[in-house]
PDB file of C-alpha atoms in Angstrom:
ATOM      1  CA  MET A   1      15.917  46.164-124.010  1.00 48.00           C
ATOM      2  CA  ALA A   2      12.981  46.211-121.720  1.00 51.00           C
ATOM      3  CA  ASP A   3      12.936  48.535-118.752  1.00 51.00           C
ATOM      4  CA  ILE A   4      13.002  46.816-115.410  1.00 54.00           C
ATOM      5  CA  ASN A   5      10.727  48.516-112.890  1.00 53.00           C
ATOM      6  CA  ILE A   6      12.403  48.468-109.449  1.00 52.00           C
ATOM      7  CA  GLN A   7      10.081  49.432-106.706  1.00 52.00           C
ATOM      8  CA  ARG A   8      11.489  50.748-103.476  1.00 53.00           C
ATOM      9  CA  LYS A   9      10.803  48.717-100.502  1.00 51.00           C
ATOM     10  CA  LYS A  10       8.801  50.671 -97.822  1.00 52.00           C
ATOM     11  CA  SER A  11      10.684  51.081 -94.591  1.00 56.00           C
ATOM     12  CA  ALA A  12       9.132  49.405 -91.488  1.00 57.00           C
ATOM     13  CA  PRO A  13       8.285  51.679 -88.551  1.00 56.00           C
ATOM     14  CA  SER A  14      10.861  51.707 -85.857  1.00 63.00           C
ATOM     15  CA  PRO A  15      10.221  49.163 -83.000  1.00 69.00           C
ATOM     16  CA  TRP A  16      11.254  51.778 -80.454  1.00 67.00           C
ATOM     17  CA  LEU A  17       8.269  54.087 -81.652  1.00 70.00           C
ATOM     18  CA  LEU A  18       5.816  51.209 -81.063  1.00 72.00           C
ATOM     19  CA  VAL A  19       7.219  50.523 -77.541  1.00 69.00           C
ATOM     20  CA  VAL A  20       6.895  54.204 -76.715  1.00 70.00           C
ATOM     21  CA  LEU A  21       3.306  54.320 -77.856  1.00 74.00           C
ATOM     22  CA  ALA A  22       2.386  51.162 -76.008  1.00 76.00           C
ATOM     23  CA  ALA A  23       3.859  52.556 -72.810  1.00 77.00           C
ATOM     24  CA  VAL A  24       1.914  55.797 -73.195  1.00 74.00           C
ATOM     25  CA  LEU A  25      -1.400  53.892 -73.676  1.00 78.00           C
ATOM     26  CA  LEU A  26      -0.675  51.601 -70.606  1.00 75.00           C
ATOM     27  CA  ALA A  27       0.163  54.647 -68.408  1.00 74.00           C
ATOM     28  CA  GLY A  28      -3.049  56.411 -69.474  1.00 73.00           C
ATOM     29  CA  ALA A  29      -5.098  53.248 -68.714  1.00 72.00           C
ATOM     30  CA  ALA A  30      -3.521  52.760 -65.295  1.00 69.00           C
ATOM     31  CA  TYR A  31      -4.132  56.439 -64.427  1.00 70.00           C
ATOM     32  CA  PHE A  32      -7.822  56.147 -65.375  1.00 67.00           C
ATOM     33  CA  PHE A  33      -8.571  53.020 -63.441  1.00 65.00           C
ATOM     34  CA  LEU A  34      -6.258  53.710 -60.392  1.00 64.00           C
ATOM     35  CA  LYS A  35      -7.268  57.313 -59.817  1.00 59.00           C
ATOM     36  CA  THR A  36      -8.770  57.922 -56.355  1.00 50.00           C
ATOM     37  CA  GLY A  37     -11.865  60.062 -56.133  1.00 48.00           C
ATOM     38  CA  PRO A  38     -12.315  62.868 -53.648  1.00 46.00           C
ATOM     39  CA  ALA A  39     -14.927  60.839 -51.763  1.00 46.00           C
ATOM     40  CA  ASP A  40     -12.546  57.832 -51.415  1.00 50.00           C
ATOM     41  CA  GLU A  41      -9.687  60.012 -50.128  1.00 51.00           C
ATOM     42  CA  PRO A  42      -9.084  59.344 -46.319  1.00 51.00           C
ATOM     43  CA  THR A  43      -9.998  62.184 -44.054  1.00 52.00           C
ATOM     44  CA  PRO A  44      -6.723  63.820 -42.903  1.00 51.00           C
ATOM     45  CA  PRO A  45      -6.146  63.474 -39.060  1.00 52.00           C
ATOM     46  CA  ALA A  46      -6.621  66.554 -37.025  1.00 53.00           C
ATOM     47  CA  GLY A  47      -3.573  68.564 -36.796  1.00 51.00           C
ATOM     48  CA  PRO A  48      -2.051  69.603 -33.505  1.00 49.00           C
ATOM     49  CA  GLY A  49      -3.662  72.974 -33.651  1.00 51.00           C
ATOM     50  CA  THR A  50      -7.262  71.438 -33.869  1.00 46.00           C
ATOM     51  CA  THR A  51      -6.649  69.149 -31.026  1.00 48.00           C
ATOM     52  CA  GLY A  52      -5.227  71.764 -28.820  1.00 49.00           C
ATOM     53  CA  ALA A  53      -8.237  74.007 -29.420  1.00 50.00           C
ATOM     54  CA  ALA A  54     -10.688  71.312 -28.450  1.00 48.00           C
ATOM     55  CA  LEU A  55      -8.632  70.517 -25.284  1.00 47.00           C
ATOM     56  CA  GLY A  56      -8.536  74.231 -24.521  1.00 54.00           C
ATOM     57  CA  ALA A  57     -12.276  74.540 -24.842  1.00 51.00           C
ATOM     58  CA  ASP A  58     -12.933  71.496 -22.582  1.00 54.00           C
ATOM     59  CA  THR A  59     -10.435  72.941 -19.985  1.00 56.00           C
ATOM     60  CA  THR A  60     -12.058  76.395 -20.051  1.00 58.00           C
ATOM     61  CA  ALA A  61     -15.621  74.895 -19.565  1.00 52.00           C
ATOM     62  CA  GLN A  62     -14.388  72.763 -16.726  1.00 58.00           C
ATOM     63  CA  ARG A  63     -12.686  75.748 -15.018  1.00 58.00           C
ATOM     64  CA  THR A  64     -15.827  77.842 -15.535  1.00 50.00           C
ATOM     65  CA  LEU A  65     -17.949  75.132 -13.937  1.00 46.00           C
ATOM     66  CA  GLU A  66     -15.515  74.779 -10.928  1.00 56.00           C
ATOM     67  CA  ALA A  67     -15.480  78.560 -10.493  1.00 53.00           C
ATOM     68  CA  ALA A  68     -19.277  78.631 -10.477  1.00 47.00           C
ATOM     69  CA  THR A  69     -19.454  75.858  -7.974  1.00 46.00           C
ATOM     70  CA  THR A  70     -16.966  77.447  -5.604  1.00 47.00           C
ATOM     71  CA  ALA A  71     -18.948  80.793  -5.795  1.00 42.00           C
ATOM     72  CA  ASN A  72     -22.128  79.029  -4.992  1.00 44.00           C
ATOM     73  CA  ASP A  73     -20.503  77.253  -2.012  1.00 46.00           C
ATOM     74  CA  SER A  74     -18.953  80.368  -0.795  1.00 43.00           C
ATOM     75  CA  ALA A  75     -22.228  82.257  -0.950  1.00 38.00           C
ATOM     76  CA  ALA A  76     -23.992  79.404   0.903  1.00 36.00           C
ATOM     77  CA  ALA A  77     -21.212  79.410   3.636  1.00 37.00           C
ATOM     78  CA  ALA A  78     -21.601  83.206   3.927  1.00 35.00           C
ATOM     79  CA  ALA A  79     -25.298  83.255   4.249  1.00 34.00           C
ATOM     80  CA  PRO A  80     -26.206  84.026   7.851  1.00 37.00           C
ATOM     81  CA  LEU A  81     -27.719  81.284   9.873  1.00 38.00           C
ATOM     82  CA  GLU A  82     -30.508  81.890  12.494  1.00 52.00           C
ATOM     83  CA  SER A  83     -28.947  81.349  15.845  1.00 62.00           C
ATOM     84  CA  SER A  84     -30.660  79.520  18.649  1.00 66.00           C
ATOM     85  CA  SER A  85     -31.350  82.848  20.462  1.00 70.00           C
ATOM     86  CA  ASP A  86     -32.767  84.297  17.373  1.00 83.00           C
ATOM     87  CA  ALA A  87     -35.116  81.325  17.000  1.00 81.00           C
ATOM     88  CA  ALA A  88     -36.156  81.647  20.558  1.00 83.00           C
ATOM     89  CA  ALA A  89     -36.924  85.265  20.166  1.00 88.00           C
ATOM     90  CA  SER A  90     -38.966  84.504  17.081  1.00 90.00           C
ATOM     91  CA  LEU A  91     -40.967  81.888  19.092  1.00 91.00           C
ATOM     92  CA  THR A  92     -41.610  84.479  21.727  1.00 92.00           C
ATOM     93  CA  SER A  93     -42.880  86.969  19.047  1.00 93.00           C
ATOM     94  CA  GLN A  94     -45.106  84.333  17.589  1.00 92.00           C
ATOM     95  CA  ALA A  95     -46.660  83.503  21.095  1.00 94.00           C
ATOM     96  CA  ALA A  96     -47.359  87.284  21.706  1.00 95.00           C
ATOM     97  CA  THR A  97     -49.484  87.565  18.576  1.00 95.00           C
ATOM     98  CA  ASN A  98     -53.452  87.460  18.561  1.00 96.00           C
ATOM     99  CA  PRO A  99     -54.356  83.803  19.742  1.00 96.00           C
ATOM    100  CA  ALA A 100     -57.717  84.181  18.000  1.00 95.00           C
ATOM    101  CA  ALA A 101     -55.969  84.471  14.628  1.00 95.00           C
ATOM    102  CA  PRO A 102     -56.360  81.513  12.234  1.00 91.00           C
ATOM    103  CA  ASP A 103     -53.762  78.848  12.751  1.00 93.00           C
ATOM    104  CA  TYR A 104     -52.293  80.729  15.689  1.00 96.00           C
ATOM    105  CA  ALA A 105     -51.791  77.564  17.810  1.00 95.00           C
ATOM    106  CA  LEU A 106     -50.745  75.468  14.738  1.00 95.00           C
ATOM    107  CA  ASN A 107     -48.131  77.794  13.719  1.00 95.00           C
ATOM    108  CA  GLY A 108     -46.900  78.163  17.284  1.00 96.00           C
ATOM    109  CA  LEU A 109     -46.609  74.476  17.633  1.00 96.00           C
ATOM    110  CA  GLN A 110     -44.862  73.910  14.517  1.00 95.00           C
ATOM    111  CA  LYS A 111     -42.215  76.593  15.347  1.00 95.00           C
ATOM    112  CA  LEU A 112     -41.821  75.219  18.910  1.00 96.00           C
ATOM    113  CA  ALA A 113     -41.355  71.648  17.700  1.00 96.00           C
ATOM    114  CA  GLY A 114     -38.779  72.777  15.020  1.00 95.00           C
ATOM    115  CA  GLN A 115     -36.671  74.718  17.709  1.00 95.00           C
ATOM    116  CA  LEU A 116     -36.812  71.843  20.110  1.00 97.00           C
ATOM    117  CA  VAL A 117     -35.748  69.184  17.622  1.00 96.00           C
ATOM    118  CA  ALA A 118     -32.951  71.396  16.594  1.00 95.00           C
ATOM    119  CA  LEU A 119     -31.743  71.618  20.027  1.00 95.00           C
ATOM    120  CA  THR A 120     -31.508  67.868  20.359  1.00 96.00           C
ATOM    121  CA  ASP A 121     -28.436  67.947  18.057  1.00 94.00           C
ATOM    122  CA  ARG A 122     -26.246  69.638  20.616  1.00 95.00           C
ATOM    123  CA  ASP A 123     -23.639  67.572  22.279  1.00 94.00           C
ATOM    124  CA  ASP A 124     -24.784  68.357  25.869  1.00 94.00           C
ATOM    125  CA  LEU A 125     -28.192  67.243  25.148  1.00 95.00           C
ATOM    126  CA  ARG A 126     -27.443  63.806  23.542  1.00 93.00           C
ATOM    127  CA  ASP A 127     -29.344  61.405  25.619  1.00 95.00           C
ATOM    128  CA  PRO A 128     -31.489  58.296  25.055  1.00 96.00           C
ATOM    129  CA  THR A 129     -34.426  59.839  26.989  1.00 97.00           C
ATOM    130  CA  ILE A 130     -34.150  63.049  24.975  1.00 97.00           C
ATOM    131  CA  THR A 131     -33.945  61.126  21.720  1.00 97.00           C
ATOM    132  CA  GLU A 132     -37.040  59.268  22.741  1.00 97.00           C
ATOM    133  CA  GLN A 133     -38.945  62.371  23.457  1.00 97.00           C
ATOM    134  CA  ARG A 134     -37.854  63.943  20.185  1.00 97.00           C
ATOM    135  CA  ASP A 135     -39.130  61.056  18.245  1.00 97.00           C
ATOM    136  CA  ASN A 136     -42.476  61.282  20.047  1.00 97.00           C
ATOM    137  CA  LEU A 137     -42.684  64.909  19.159  1.00 97.00           C
ATOM    138  CA  THR A 138     -41.820  64.261  15.546  1.00 96.00           C
ATOM    139  CA  SER A 139     -44.560  61.616  15.411  1.00 96.00           C
ATOM    140  CA  ALA A 140     -47.091  63.794  17.155  1.00 95.00           C
ATOM    141  CA  THR A 141     -46.656  66.690  14.728  1.00 95.00           C
ATOM    142  CA  SER A 142     -46.205  64.686  11.547  1.00 93.00           C
ATOM    143  CA  ARG A 143     -49.948  65.104  10.611  1.00 88.00           C
ATOM    144  CA  LEU A 144     -50.730  68.606  11.741  1.00 88.00           C
ATOM    145  CA  GLY A 145     -51.726  69.596   8.220  1.00 81.00           C
ATOM    146  CA  GLU A 146     -54.642  67.161   8.155  1.00 85.00           C
ATOM    147  CA  PRO A 147     -58.074  68.516   8.613  1.00 82.00           C
ATOM    148  CA  ASN A 148     -59.398  68.663  12.178  1.00 82.00           C
ATOM    149  CA  ALA A 149     -56.071  67.308  13.552  1.00 86.00           C
ATOM    150  CA  SER A 150     -55.910  67.795  17.357  1.00 91.00           C
ATOM    151  CA  LEU A 151     -52.869  69.796  18.603  1.00 95.00           C
ATOM    152  CA  ARG A 152     -52.846  68.286  22.070  1.00 96.00           C
ATOM    153  CA  PRO A 153     -50.531  65.329  21.325  1.00 96.00           C
ATOM    154  CA  GLY A 154     -48.076  67.799  19.945  1.00 96.00           C
ATOM    155  CA  PHE A 155     -48.267  70.037  23.041  1.00 97.00           C
ATOM    156  CA  VAL A 156     -47.903  67.224  25.412  1.00 97.00           C
ATOM    157  CA  ALA A 157     -44.802  65.805  23.491  1.00 97.00           C
ATOM    158  CA  ALA A 158     -43.309  69.191  23.346  1.00 98.00           C
ATOM    159  CA  ALA A 159     -43.662  69.644  27.114  1.00 98.00           C
ATOM    160  CA  GLY A 160     -42.235  66.167  27.648  1.00 97.00           C
ATOM    161  CA  LEU A 161     -39.125  66.952  25.501  1.00 98.00           C
ATOM    162  CA  ILE A 162     -38.513  70.269  27.361  1.00 98.00           C
ATOM    163  CA  ARG A 163     -38.614  68.266  30.771  1.00 97.00           C
ATOM    164  CA  ALA A 164     -36.219  65.636  29.316  1.00 97.00           C
ATOM    165  CA  MET A 165     -33.725  68.505  28.425  1.00 97.00           C
ATOM    166  CA  GLN A 166     -34.282  70.098  31.763  1.00 97.00           C
ATOM    167  CA  GLN A 167     -33.513  66.854  33.656  1.00 96.00           C
ATOM    168  CA  LYS A 168     -30.355  66.309  31.509  1.00 96.00           C
ATOM    169  CA  ALA A 169     -28.729  69.736  31.874  1.00 95.00           C
ATOM    170  CA  TYR A 170     -30.923  72.265  33.595  1.00 97.00           C
ATOM    171  CA  PRO A 171     -31.761  71.304  37.084  1.00 96.00           C
ATOM    172  CA  GLU A 172     -32.806  74.875  38.008  1.00 96.00           C
ATOM    173  CA  MET A 173     -35.686  74.691  35.505  1.00 96.00           C
ATOM    174  CA  GLU A 174     -37.506  71.718  37.160  1.00 97.00           C
ATOM    175  CA  GLY A 175     -40.521  73.746  38.249  1.00 97.00           C
ATOM    176  CA  VAL A 176     -40.929  75.540  34.822  1.00 96.00           C
ATOM    177  CA  ALA A 177     -40.782  72.071  33.027  1.00 97.00           C
ATOM    178  CA  ASN A 178     -43.243  70.465  35.454  1.00 97.00           C
ATOM    179  CA  ASP A 179     -45.641  73.429  34.888  1.00 97.00           C
ATOM    180  CA  LEU A 180     -45.530  73.039  31.100  1.00 97.00           C
ATOM    181  CA  VAL A 181     -46.299  69.255  31.420  1.00 97.00           C
ATOM    182  CA  SER A 182     -49.199  70.047  33.625  1.00 97.00           C
ATOM    183  CA  LEU A 183     -50.584  72.848  31.327  1.00 97.00           C
ATOM    184  CA  ALA A 184     -50.073  70.704  28.307  1.00 97.00           C
ATOM    185  CA  GLY A 185     -52.335  67.997  29.852  1.00 95.00           C
ATOM    186  CA  GLN A 186     -55.114  70.559  30.338  1.00 95.00           C
ATOM    187  CA  LEU A 187     -55.153  71.746  26.756  1.00 96.00           C
ATOM    188  CA  SER A 188     -58.051  70.714  24.498  1.00 93.00           C
ATOM    189  CA  GLY A 189     -56.019  70.927  21.299  1.00 91.00           C
ATOM    190  CA  ARG A 190     -58.515  73.239  19.752  1.00 92.00           C
ATOM    191  CA  SER A 191     -59.114  76.924  19.472  1.00 92.00           C
ATOM    192  CA  ALA A 192     -62.844  77.068  19.226  1.00 91.00           C
ATOM    193  CA  THR A 193     -63.432  79.044  22.428  1.00 95.00           C
ATOM    194  CA  ALA A 194     -61.771  82.070  24.057  1.00 96.00           C
ATOM    195  CA  ALA A 195     -60.682  79.826  26.915  1.00 96.00           C
ATOM    196  CA  ASP A 196     -58.990  77.467  24.390  1.00 96.00           C
ATOM    197  CA  GLN A 197     -57.241  80.393  22.833  1.00 96.00           C
ATOM    198  CA  GLN A 198     -56.045  81.751  26.163  1.00 96.00           C
ATOM    199  CA  GLN A 199     -54.699  78.350  27.241  1.00 96.00           C
ATOM    200  CA  ASN A 200     -52.897  77.926  23.996  1.00 96.00           C
ATOM    201  CA  GLN A 201     -51.168  81.274  24.320  1.00 97.00           C
ATOM    202  CA  GLN A 202     -50.279  80.642  27.895  1.00 97.00           C
ATOM    203  CA  PHE A 203     -48.639  77.369  26.968  1.00 97.00           C
ATOM    204  CA  LEU A 204     -46.799  78.819  23.964  1.00 97.00           C
ATOM    205  CA  THR A 205     -45.438  81.887  26.054  1.00 96.00           C
ATOM    206  CA  GLN A 206     -44.151  79.655  28.841  1.00 97.00           C
ATOM    207  CA  ALA A 207     -42.694  77.245  26.354  1.00 97.00           C
ATOM    208  CA  ALA A 208     -40.998  80.111  24.440  1.00 96.00           C
ATOM    209  CA  ALA A 209     -39.320  81.277  27.730  1.00 96.00           C
ATOM    210  CA  ALA A 210     -38.133  77.668  28.449  1.00 96.00           C
ATOM    211  CA  VAL A 211     -36.657  77.456  24.997  1.00 96.00           C
ATOM    212  CA  ARG A 212     -34.876  80.826  25.465  1.00 94.00           C
ATOM    213  CA  VAL A 213     -33.082  79.208  28.496  1.00 95.00           C
ATOM    214  CA  LEU A 214     -32.463  75.903  26.761  1.00 95.00           C
ATOM    215  CA  SER A 215     -30.959  77.670  23.772  1.00 92.00           C
ATOM    216  CA  GLU A 216     -27.952  78.601  25.825  1.00 89.00           C
ATOM    217  CA  PRO A 217     -25.675  75.835  27.040  1.00 87.00           C
ATOM    218  CA  ASN A 218     -25.850  75.434  30.966  1.00 78.00           C
ATOM    219  CA  ARG A 219     -22.327  76.189  32.361  1.00 70.00           C
TER     220      ARG A 219
END
């Protein structure tokens, strides 16, 4: 009797194993393609601590600036201002210096004009005539720095402003004001000769005496 060869049938792999392998492969592919790189990650928002630090720095800088401004304003307010009487005394000292010195008359006229213009801001000296004479003085002294400029228009305008102030509030100074107007009309506006220098000093001395009176309100 012949032997019958019976070959065992190989068992097929479990379908569940195939499903698990397919799932693992899909998961790996998904992770590879969908993974977000470090450069693509969004920048995390600043935390409360960072924002608070920035605001604190801005507030500190603002307070520092305000403190510095306040200190500067306080220092400016505390700085002593030259009073009218001090300015008049300075004008008197200027007039008493050597009239032959270079720019003696120029410096004296500039100081006189500055003091007179400052006086026109006073409430008791606000008047259309005074304002007009002040403008004349400002115009006459605006070009004193130019070469060979004559000082005579400035002297005449200064005397005119003094007389306008006298007529407004100082009736007792009428003679002094008239003398200054007359003396200003005689000036040459130069300092070439000893006579010119003497006249310049006489005018500035008398004008300084008048300014000393005008610096105090007439009661």
